[in-house]
Amino acid sequence: MLLGLLMAFCFTFCLSHQNNKFALTSLEKSSTKESEKKATKAEEELDTEDLEVFYPTQEWQALRPGQAVPAGSHVRLNLQTGAREVKLQHEDKSRNNLKELKKGKRLDINTNTYTSQDLKEALAKFKEGAKMESSKEDEARQAEVKQLFRPIEELKKEFDELNVVIETDMQIMVRLINKFNSSSSSLEEKIAALFDLEYYVHQMDNAQDLLSFGGLQVVINGLNSTESLVKGYAAFVLGAAFSSNPKVQVEAIEGGALQKLLVILATEQPLTTKKKVLFALCSLLRHFPYAQQQFLKLGGLQVLKDLVQERSMEALAVRVVTLLYDLVTEKMFAEEEAELTQDVSPEKLQQYRQVHLLPGLREQGWCEITAHLLALPEHDAREKVLQTLGALLATCRDHYRQDPKLSRMLAILQAEYQVLATQELQEGEDKGYFQELLGSINSLLRELR
């Protein structure tokens, strides 16, 4: 009996404690839920339209929770107090916002108050205005141009009345060749035609067009004229057409131009004629190894030797020496380039190797002729002679060493250019013209020791 009562008491005690635990937990949860419901309800009740608007001033003021700040205000966080503070940032803008707020109007945060239709209409009006302005400017510009220039129709009409015909270069060259080749043309007309033709054949395409319609052969045949003026100006045209134009050079060799040029140089002609003929010969030989071979076969070196030694032809001596220097160095450069880069065609290299220029110069006495040309008074002539002496040094070294006249002339020139080079240095020129000439002389003297 006592045992039954004890067990009933214990069971009742446990139930009472278990119910109290559940009761405490239930109260805690319910209070949390009630606070969350109150906060949510407070947030739902808090609307931006019902917020209290804060009116800032030029001084910092504390901002209370729930207050709306006008646009343009300056807001900061006070690190000492932890409160947010506000003041006016732009006085004019803030005043306008405050005025609107005081009138009871809402603060319009979105400044884009234009609809898409408004923007389209504004853009259409803008384009119409731009078109009107541009059209007015175009009309004004056209009126100004009309005042400055005449219509093309009017010009064409006047040209037709004047019988003025616009010709191409090809048509002009055909007309000039016909005029030169006409038996009815006077000497003055033929010279004028050749003079004008030389202007056009400087262009490579025009020179090849001259070849295409047979005009080149007509000019080559002009070298046979009995008039020295015609010979000279025909050679002048040929020299312009030959320059750096391989196609024309080949046709000229086949047309017999080389033989005719050498004949003129070998016969008695005025100095002006021989100058033009020598110009044509130089243009034909440069960068054309086949022509150089034919030149040697036809005795060209002997013709040039006689020309240099002829009286009253000293002015041509420097040009002849310059030509020989160009031919010697051209072959040397072609062989060096073939060894280094292999850019030179095998056929052209073989042609250069068949040009035996240096042995021919030695055999015909050009070592002595070139050395004696140092006596020329012009500095430019001496420079070209010194260059040629250097190019011929490998072939003419022994002759140079045994020539007392050359040694004496080099010593005189060394002293002369030493003085001139010193003057250049005193004037502040580190690499002057006379210093270069002095360097060439010193180098040549060292090689001959």
Short mmCIF file of C-alpha atoms in Angstrom, two decimals:
data_model
loop_
_atom_site.label_atom_id
_atom_site.label_comp_id
_atom_site.label_asym_id
_atom_site.label_seq_id
_atom_site.Cartn_x
_atom_site.Cartn_y
_atom_site.Cartn_z
CA MET A 1 0.00 0.00 0.00
CA LEU A 2 2.76 2.40 0.92
CA LEU A 3 4.68 1.35 -2.14
CA GLY A 4 1.71 2.16 -4.39
CA LEU A 5 1.27 5.59 -2.85
CA LEU A 6 5.00 6.36 -3.29
CA MET A 7 4.90 5.46 -6.97
CA ALA A 8 1.81 7.57 -7.60
CA PHE A 9 3.48 10.57 -5.96
CA CYS A 10 6.61 10.25 -8.08
CA PHE A 11 4.63 10.00 -11.31
CA THR A 12 2.56 13.07 -10.38
CA PHE A 13 5.73 15.03 -9.55
CA CYS A 14 7.37 14.19 -12.90
CA LEU A 15 4.33 15.22 -14.88
CA SER A 16 4.15 18.55 -13.12
CA HIS A 17 7.81 19.34 -13.89
CA GLN A 18 7.50 18.27 -17.55
CA ASN A 19 4.48 20.53 -18.13
CA ASN A 20 6.26 23.54 -16.66
CA LYS A 21 9.18 23.05 -19.10
CA PHE A 22 6.93 22.97 -22.08
CA ALA A 23 5.07 26.01 -20.75
CA LEU A 24 8.28 28.07 -20.48
CA THR A 25 9.40 27.18 -24.01
CA SER A 26 6.01 28.03 -25.43
CA LEU A 27 6.00 31.46 -23.79
CA GLU A 28 9.45 32.30 -25.17
CA LYS A 29 8.49 31.36 -28.71
CA SER A 30 5.25 33.23 -28.53
CA SER A 31 6.95 36.41 -27.33
CA THR A 32 9.47 36.22 -30.20
CA LYS A 33 6.73 35.73 -32.74
CA GLU A 34 4.76 38.62 -31.31
CA SER A 35 7.82 40.97 -31.55
CA GLU A 36 8.46 39.92 -35.15
CA LYS A 37 4.81 40.53 -36.00
CA LYS A 38 4.98 43.98 -34.41
CA ALA A 39 8.20 44.88 -36.31
CA THR A 40 6.71 43.68 -39.60
CA LYS A 41 3.53 45.59 -38.93
CA ALA A 42 5.56 48.69 -38.10
CA GLU A 43 7.55 48.35 -41.32
CA GLU A 44 4.38 47.84 -43.32
CA GLU A 45 2.84 50.88 -41.74
CA LEU A 46 6.00 52.92 -42.48
CA ASP A 47 5.50 54.33 -45.99
CA THR A 48 7.85 56.70 -47.90
CA GLU A 49 4.96 59.08 -48.42
CA ASP A 50 4.38 59.30 -44.66
CA LEU A 51 8.03 59.82 -43.72
CA GLU A 52 8.89 62.96 -41.83
CA VAL A 53 10.96 65.22 -44.10
CA PHE A 54 14.18 66.55 -42.64
CA TYR A 55 15.02 70.17 -43.54
CA PRO A 56 18.81 70.55 -43.56
CA THR A 57 20.68 73.80 -43.06
CA GLN A 58 24.23 74.93 -43.67
CA GLU A 59 25.25 73.31 -40.33
CA TRP A 60 25.50 69.63 -39.49
CA GLN A 61 22.36 68.27 -37.73
CA ALA A 62 21.62 64.84 -36.36
CA LEU A 63 19.20 62.73 -38.45
CA ARG A 64 16.56 60.79 -36.54
CA PRO A 65 15.35 57.37 -37.69
CA GLY A 66 12.44 57.56 -40.13
CA GLN A 67 13.29 61.02 -41.48
CA ALA A 68 13.58 61.55 -45.26
CA VAL A 69 16.59 63.47 -46.59
CA PRO A 70 16.04 65.84 -49.56
CA ALA A 71 18.09 65.24 -52.70
CA GLY A 72 21.35 67.16 -52.83
CA SER A 73 21.99 67.00 -49.09
CA HIS A 74 25.31 66.04 -47.65
CA VAL A 75 25.10 63.04 -45.26
CA ARG A 76 27.89 61.78 -43.04
CA LEU A 77 28.36 59.34 -40.14
CA ASN A 78 29.69 60.86 -36.94
CA LEU A 79 32.24 58.35 -35.67
CA GLN A 80 32.23 59.79 -32.19
CA THR A 81 28.48 59.66 -31.57
CA GLY A 82 27.51 57.00 -34.12
CA ALA A 83 24.68 59.20 -35.44
CA ARG A 84 24.07 60.24 -39.01
CA GLU A 85 24.31 63.98 -39.67
CA VAL A 86 23.03 66.05 -42.59
CA LYS A 87 23.64 69.52 -44.02
CA LEU A 88 23.07 71.37 -47.29
CA GLN A 89 25.55 70.60 -50.07
CA HIS A 90 24.45 72.82 -52.96
CA GLU A 91 22.65 75.81 -51.63
CA ASP A 92 20.61 76.68 -54.73
CA LYS A 93 19.50 73.16 -55.44
CA SER A 94 18.63 72.44 -51.82
CA ARG A 95 16.59 75.64 -51.55
CA ASN A 96 14.56 74.67 -54.58
CA ASN A 97 13.94 71.22 -53.12
CA LEU A 98 12.94 72.75 -49.78
CA LYS A 99 10.54 75.14 -51.50
CA GLU A 100 8.88 72.26 -53.26
CA LEU A 101 8.61 70.32 -50.03
CA LYS A 102 7.12 73.29 -48.18
CA LYS A 103 4.51 73.59 -50.92
CA GLY A 104 3.45 70.03 -50.10
CA LYS A 105 4.90 68.50 -53.25
CA ARG A 106 6.75 65.21 -53.24
CA LEU A 107 10.42 65.16 -53.99
CA ASP A 108 10.80 63.85 -57.55
CA ILE A 109 13.89 61.69 -57.50
CA ASN A 110 13.56 60.60 -61.16
CA THR A 111 14.62 63.58 -63.32
CA ASN A 112 13.74 61.85 -66.61
CA THR A 113 10.34 63.48 -67.10
CA TYR A 114 10.25 63.09 -70.90
CA THR A 115 8.33 60.29 -72.54
CA SER A 116 9.64 58.35 -75.51
CA GLN A 117 7.18 60.14 -77.78
CA ASP A 118 8.45 63.52 -76.59
CA LEU A 119 12.02 62.51 -77.38
CA LYS A 120 11.06 61.28 -80.88
CA GLU A 121 9.30 64.54 -81.69
CA ALA A 122 12.22 66.60 -80.39
CA LEU A 123 14.67 64.56 -82.45
CA ALA A 124 12.55 64.95 -85.58
CA LYS A 125 12.45 68.71 -85.10
CA PHE A 126 16.21 68.76 -84.54
CA LYS A 127 16.85 66.87 -87.80
CA GLU A 128 14.54 69.16 -89.71
CA GLY A 129 16.35 72.20 -88.34
CA ALA A 130 19.75 70.71 -89.18
CA LYS A 131 18.60 69.95 -92.72
CA MET A 132 17.34 73.47 -93.17
CA GLU A 133 20.60 74.94 -91.88
CA SER A 134 22.75 72.61 -94.00
CA SER A 135 20.68 73.29 -97.09
CA LYS A 136 21.08 77.02 -96.56
CA GLU A 137 24.86 76.61 -96.12
CA ASP A 138 25.07 74.45 -99.27
CA GLU A 139 23.15 76.98 -101.28
CA ALA A 140 25.42 79.77 -100.07
CA ARG A 141 28.50 77.69 -100.86
CA GLN A 142 27.23 76.83 -104.35
CA ALA A 143 26.51 80.47 -105.03
CA GLU A 144 30.04 81.39 -103.96
CA VAL A 145 31.57 78.68 -106.18
CA LYS A 146 29.51 79.82 -109.17
CA GLN A 147 30.89 83.31 -108.73
CA LEU A 148 34.49 82.04 -108.63
CA PHE A 149 34.37 79.44 -111.41
CA ARG A 150 32.74 79.07 -114.76
CA PRO A 151 30.54 76.09 -115.68
CA ILE A 152 32.26 73.20 -117.45
CA GLU A 153 29.74 73.33 -120.29
CA GLU A 154 30.71 76.92 -121.00
CA LEU A 155 34.42 76.04 -120.98
CA LYS A 156 33.89 73.10 -123.33
CA LYS A 157 31.99 75.31 -125.70
CA GLU A 158 34.79 77.88 -125.76
CA PHE A 159 37.43 75.19 -126.26
CA ASP A 160 35.47 73.86 -129.20
CA GLU A 161 35.30 77.34 -130.69
CA LEU A 162 39.08 77.75 -130.24
CA ASN A 163 39.75 74.28 -131.68
CA VAL A 164 41.64 73.31 -128.50
CA VAL A 165 42.02 69.52 -128.21
CA ILE A 166 43.11 67.87 -124.97
CA GLU A 167 45.75 65.25 -125.84
CA THR A 168 47.28 62.39 -123.93
CA ASP A 169 51.05 62.01 -123.57
CA MET A 170 50.98 59.29 -126.18
CA GLN A 171 49.17 61.50 -128.69
CA ILE A 172 51.57 64.37 -128.02
CA MET A 173 54.62 62.15 -128.58
CA VAL A 174 53.17 60.80 -131.83
CA ARG A 175 52.59 64.35 -133.02
CA LEU A 176 56.13 65.40 -132.06
CA ILE A 177 57.71 62.42 -133.81
CA ASN A 178 55.71 63.12 -136.95
CA LYS A 179 56.79 66.74 -136.83
CA PHE A 180 60.45 65.77 -136.39
CA ASN A 181 60.32 63.13 -139.14
CA SER A 182 58.53 65.34 -141.63
CA SER A 183 60.61 66.52 -144.55
CA SER A 184 58.62 69.73 -144.64
CA SER A 185 59.65 70.72 -141.09
CA SER A 186 62.37 73.30 -140.72
CA LEU A 187 65.48 72.81 -138.59
CA GLU A 188 64.02 74.98 -135.85
CA GLU A 189 60.80 72.95 -135.84
CA LYS A 190 62.70 69.69 -135.60
CA ILE A 191 64.83 70.96 -132.72
CA ALA A 192 61.71 72.22 -130.94
CA ALA A 193 60.01 68.84 -131.42
CA LEU A 194 63.03 67.00 -129.95
CA PHE A 195 63.26 69.46 -127.07
CA ASP A 196 59.60 68.91 -126.16
CA LEU A 197 59.89 65.16 -126.62
CA GLU A 198 62.76 64.95 -124.11
CA TYR A 199 60.42 66.28 -121.43
CA TYR A 200 57.96 63.41 -121.92
CA VAL A 201 60.37 60.45 -122.23
CA HIS A 202 61.80 61.08 -118.77
CA GLN A 203 58.85 59.02 -117.53
CA MET A 204 59.48 55.30 -117.93
CA ASP A 205 56.01 54.54 -119.30
CA ASN A 206 56.25 57.29 -121.88
CA ALA A 207 59.66 56.03 -123.03
CA GLN A 208 58.22 52.57 -123.52
CA ASP A 209 55.25 54.05 -125.40
CA LEU A 210 57.75 55.84 -127.65
CA LEU A 211 59.19 52.42 -128.38
CA SER A 212 55.77 50.85 -129.01
CA PHE A 213 54.85 53.05 -131.98
CA GLY A 214 58.33 53.15 -133.53
CA GLY A 215 59.30 56.60 -132.33
CA LEU A 216 62.50 55.41 -130.66
CA GLN A 217 63.99 54.17 -133.93
CA VAL A 218 63.11 57.47 -135.59
CA VAL A 219 65.12 59.33 -132.94
CA ILE A 220 68.03 56.85 -133.27
CA ASN A 221 68.08 57.47 -137.00
CA GLY A 222 68.28 61.18 -136.19
CA LEU A 223 71.86 60.54 -135.02
CA ASN A 224 72.79 60.15 -138.69
CA SER A 225 71.70 63.71 -139.48
CA THR A 226 74.18 66.05 -141.08
CA GLU A 227 73.11 68.77 -138.67
CA SER A 228 75.07 68.73 -135.41
CA LEU A 229 72.13 70.28 -133.57
CA VAL A 230 69.86 67.45 -134.63
CA LYS A 231 72.46 64.89 -133.56
CA GLY A 232 72.86 66.56 -130.19
CA TYR A 233 69.16 66.85 -129.40
CA ALA A 234 68.41 63.36 -130.70
CA ALA A 235 71.08 62.06 -128.30
CA PHE A 236 69.52 64.22 -125.56
CA VAL A 237 66.16 62.50 -126.06
CA LEU A 238 67.77 59.05 -126.14
CA GLY A 239 69.69 59.70 -122.93
CA ALA A 240 66.47 60.59 -121.12
CA ALA A 241 64.70 57.52 -122.51
CA PHE A 242 67.57 55.10 -121.66
CA SER A 243 67.88 56.10 -117.98
CA SER A 244 66.97 53.10 -115.77
CA ASN A 245 64.75 51.67 -118.50
CA PRO A 246 66.07 48.20 -119.48
CA LYS A 247 63.42 47.54 -122.11
CA VAL A 248 64.34 50.69 -124.01
CA GLN A 249 68.08 50.00 -123.55
CA VAL A 250 67.74 46.58 -125.18
CA GLU A 251 65.82 47.97 -128.15
CA ALA A 252 68.39 50.74 -128.55
CA ILE A 253 71.26 48.24 -128.77
CA GLU A 254 69.36 46.25 -131.38
CA GLY A 255 68.56 49.48 -133.24
CA GLY A 256 72.26 50.39 -133.59
CA ALA A 257 72.27 53.32 -131.16
CA LEU A 258 75.62 52.37 -129.57
CA GLN A 259 77.54 52.39 -132.84
CA LYS A 260 76.06 55.72 -133.87
CA LEU A 261 76.91 57.35 -130.53
CA LEU A 262 80.55 56.18 -130.71
CA VAL A 263 80.88 57.45 -134.28
CA ILE A 264 79.75 60.94 -133.22
CA LEU A 265 82.23 60.97 -130.32
CA ALA A 266 85.03 59.81 -132.61
CA THR A 267 84.43 62.49 -135.23
CA GLU A 268 84.81 66.21 -135.10
CA GLN A 269 81.74 67.74 -133.52
CA PRO A 270 80.97 70.81 -131.37
CA LEU A 271 81.48 70.46 -127.63
CA THR A 272 77.76 70.90 -126.90
CA THR A 273 76.90 68.04 -129.23
CA LYS A 274 79.48 65.72 -127.72
CA LYS A 275 78.22 66.50 -124.21
CA LYS A 276 74.73 65.33 -125.13
CA VAL A 277 76.07 62.27 -126.94
CA LEU A 278 78.24 61.33 -123.95
CA PHE A 279 75.18 61.69 -121.72
CA ALA A 280 73.28 59.25 -123.94
CA LEU A 281 76.22 56.81 -123.92
CA CYS A 282 76.42 56.87 -120.11
CA SER A 283 72.67 56.24 -119.80
CA LEU A 284 72.90 53.31 -122.20
CA LEU A 285 75.87 51.60 -120.50
CA ARG A 286 74.91 51.94 -116.83
CA HIS A 287 73.33 48.79 -115.33
CA PHE A 288 73.40 47.08 -118.72
CA PRO A 289 76.31 44.58 -118.85
CA TYR A 290 75.50 43.39 -122.38
CA ALA A 291 75.84 46.96 -123.68
CA GLN A 292 79.16 47.24 -121.81
CA GLN A 293 80.42 44.12 -123.60
CA GLN A 294 79.46 45.59 -126.97
CA PHE A 295 81.08 48.88 -125.97
CA LEU A 296 84.42 47.14 -125.38
CA LYS A 297 84.13 45.12 -128.61
CA LEU A 298 83.48 48.27 -130.65
CA GLY A 299 86.58 50.00 -129.23
CA GLY A 300 84.73 52.31 -126.89
CA LEU A 301 87.69 52.73 -124.52
CA GLN A 302 89.87 53.96 -127.36
CA VAL A 303 87.16 56.42 -128.44
CA LEU A 304 86.93 57.82 -124.90
CA LYS A 305 90.74 57.98 -124.63
CA ASP A 306 90.99 60.05 -127.79
CA LEU A 307 88.15 62.24 -126.55
CA VAL A 308 89.91 62.99 -123.24
CA GLN A 309 93.21 63.77 -124.93
CA GLU A 310 91.60 66.00 -127.55
CA ARG A 311 92.17 69.70 -127.13
CA SER A 312 89.29 71.87 -125.91
CA MET A 313 87.58 68.75 -124.53
CA GLU A 314 88.89 69.00 -120.97
CA ALA A 315 85.35 69.58 -119.74
CA LEU A 316 84.44 66.06 -120.88
CA ALA A 317 87.41 64.42 -119.14
CA VAL A 318 85.77 64.41 -115.71
CA ARG A 319 82.56 62.96 -117.16
CA VAL A 320 84.49 60.19 -118.85
CA VAL A 321 86.39 59.37 -115.65
CA THR A 322 83.14 59.34 -113.70
CA LEU A 323 81.65 56.90 -116.23
CA LEU A 324 84.63 54.57 -115.91
CA TYR A 325 84.41 54.72 -112.10
CA ASP A 326 80.70 53.86 -112.24
CA LEU A 327 81.28 50.91 -114.56
CA VAL A 328 84.13 49.48 -112.44
CA THR A 329 82.28 49.79 -109.12
CA GLU A 330 79.02 48.55 -110.64
CA LYS A 331 80.64 45.25 -111.60
CA MET A 332 82.34 44.94 -108.20
CA PHE A 333 79.09 45.55 -106.32
CA ALA A 334 77.21 43.05 -108.51
CA GLU A 335 79.76 40.30 -107.76
CA GLU A 336 79.81 41.11 -104.03
CA GLU A 337 76.03 41.16 -103.85
CA ALA A 338 75.84 37.80 -105.63
CA GLU A 339 78.22 36.27 -103.07
CA LEU A 340 76.45 37.74 -100.02
CA THR A 341 72.76 37.71 -100.87
CA GLN A 342 72.43 35.79 -104.15
CA ASP A 343 69.87 38.35 -105.32
CA VAL A 344 71.59 38.93 -108.67
CA SER A 345 70.26 36.70 -111.43
CA PRO A 346 72.78 34.12 -112.71
CA GLU A 347 72.35 35.37 -116.28
CA LYS A 348 73.12 38.98 -115.33
CA LEU A 349 76.06 37.92 -113.17
CA GLN A 350 77.46 35.91 -116.07
CA GLN A 351 77.14 38.98 -118.30
CA TYR A 352 79.05 41.10 -115.80
CA ARG A 353 81.83 38.51 -115.63
CA GLN A 354 82.20 38.75 -119.40
CA VAL A 355 82.86 42.48 -119.15
CA HIS A 356 86.69 42.64 -119.02
CA LEU A 357 86.89 46.32 -118.28
CA LEU A 358 89.88 46.52 -115.91
CA PRO A 359 92.33 44.70 -118.21
CA GLY A 360 91.24 46.91 -121.09
CA LEU A 361 91.82 50.06 -119.05
CA ARG A 362 95.34 48.95 -118.13
CA GLU A 363 96.24 47.95 -121.68
CA GLN A 364 95.10 51.25 -123.18
CA GLY A 365 96.96 53.45 -120.72
CA TRP A 366 94.09 54.64 -118.55
CA CYS A 367 96.22 54.30 -115.40
CA GLU A 368 98.47 57.12 -116.59
CA ILE A 369 95.61 59.18 -118.09
CA THR A 370 93.61 59.09 -114.86
CA ALA A 371 96.60 59.97 -112.68
CA HIS A 372 97.45 63.03 -114.75
CA LEU A 373 93.90 64.34 -114.46
CA LEU A 374 94.66 65.23 -110.82
CA ALA A 375 96.16 68.42 -112.22
CA LEU A 376 92.66 69.76 -112.91
CA PRO A 377 92.02 72.86 -110.76
CA GLU A 378 88.41 72.14 -109.67
CA HIS A 379 87.90 70.40 -106.32
CA ASP A 380 84.95 68.43 -107.68
CA ALA A 381 87.05 67.13 -110.59
CA ARG A 382 89.84 66.12 -108.21
CA GLU A 383 87.35 64.30 -106.00
CA LYS A 384 86.09 62.19 -108.94
CA VAL A 385 89.64 61.48 -110.12
CA LEU A 386 90.67 60.35 -106.62
CA GLN A 387 87.65 58.02 -106.51
CA THR A 388 88.64 56.53 -109.86
CA LEU A 389 92.27 56.12 -108.77
CA GLY A 390 91.04 54.18 -105.75
CA ALA A 391 88.82 51.97 -107.92
CA LEU A 392 91.73 51.23 -110.30
CA LEU A 393 94.27 50.72 -107.50
CA ALA A 394 94.25 46.91 -107.68
CA THR A 395 94.91 47.03 -111.44
CA CYS A 396 97.24 50.05 -111.62
CA ARG A 397 99.19 49.78 -108.33
CA ASP A 398 102.54 49.07 -109.95
CA HIS A 399 102.13 51.87 -112.44
CA TYR A 400 101.13 54.32 -109.72
CA ARG A 401 104.21 53.48 -107.64
CA GLN A 402 106.51 54.04 -110.62
CA ASP A 403 104.91 57.32 -111.64
CA PRO A 404 106.93 60.19 -110.05
CA LYS A 405 104.52 62.77 -111.40
CA LEU A 406 101.62 61.15 -109.49
CA SER A 407 103.61 61.02 -106.24
CA ARG A 408 104.57 64.67 -106.60
CA MET A 409 100.96 65.70 -107.33
CA LEU A 410 99.63 63.74 -104.36
CA ALA A 411 102.14 65.44 -102.04
CA ILE A 412 101.12 68.89 -103.32
CA LEU A 413 97.44 68.13 -102.89
CA GLN A 414 98.04 66.70 -99.41
CA ALA A 415 99.63 69.96 -98.25
CA GLU A 416 96.91 72.06 -99.87
CA TYR A 417 94.01 70.13 -98.39
CA GLN A 418 95.70 69.92 -95.00
CA VAL A 419 95.42 73.70 -94.73
CA LEU A 420 91.81 73.72 -95.95
CA ALA A 421 90.84 70.88 -93.59
CA THR A 422 92.39 72.74 -90.64
CA GLN A 423 90.31 75.80 -91.48
CA GLU A 424 87.19 73.64 -91.52
CA LEU A 425 87.98 72.29 -88.07
CA GLN A 426 88.52 75.80 -86.75
CA GLU A 427 85.10 76.75 -88.13
CA GLY A 428 83.49 73.87 -86.23
CA GLU A 429 83.01 71.38 -89.09
CA ASP A 430 84.00 67.93 -87.86
CA LYS A 431 83.46 66.12 -91.18
CA GLY A 432 83.93 68.73 -93.85
CA TYR A 433 84.39 68.36 -97.59
CA PHE A 434 88.13 69.09 -97.59
CA GLN A 435 88.69 66.69 -94.72
CA GLU A 436 87.17 63.92 -96.83
CA LEU A 437 89.41 64.80 -99.76
CA LEU A 438 92.42 64.82 -97.45
CA GLY A 439 91.40 61.41 -96.14
CA SER A 440 91.23 60.03 -99.71
CA ILE A 441 94.70 61.35 -100.48
CA ASN A 442 96.20 59.93 -97.25
CA SER A 443 94.59 56.57 -97.89
CA LEU A 444 95.94 56.44 -101.44
CA LEU A 445 99.45 57.39 -100.24
CA ARG A 446 99.39 54.62 -97.63
CA GLU A 447 98.43 52.08 -100.30
CA LEU A 448 101.30 53.16 -102.55
CA ARG A 449 104.05 52.89 -99.92
#
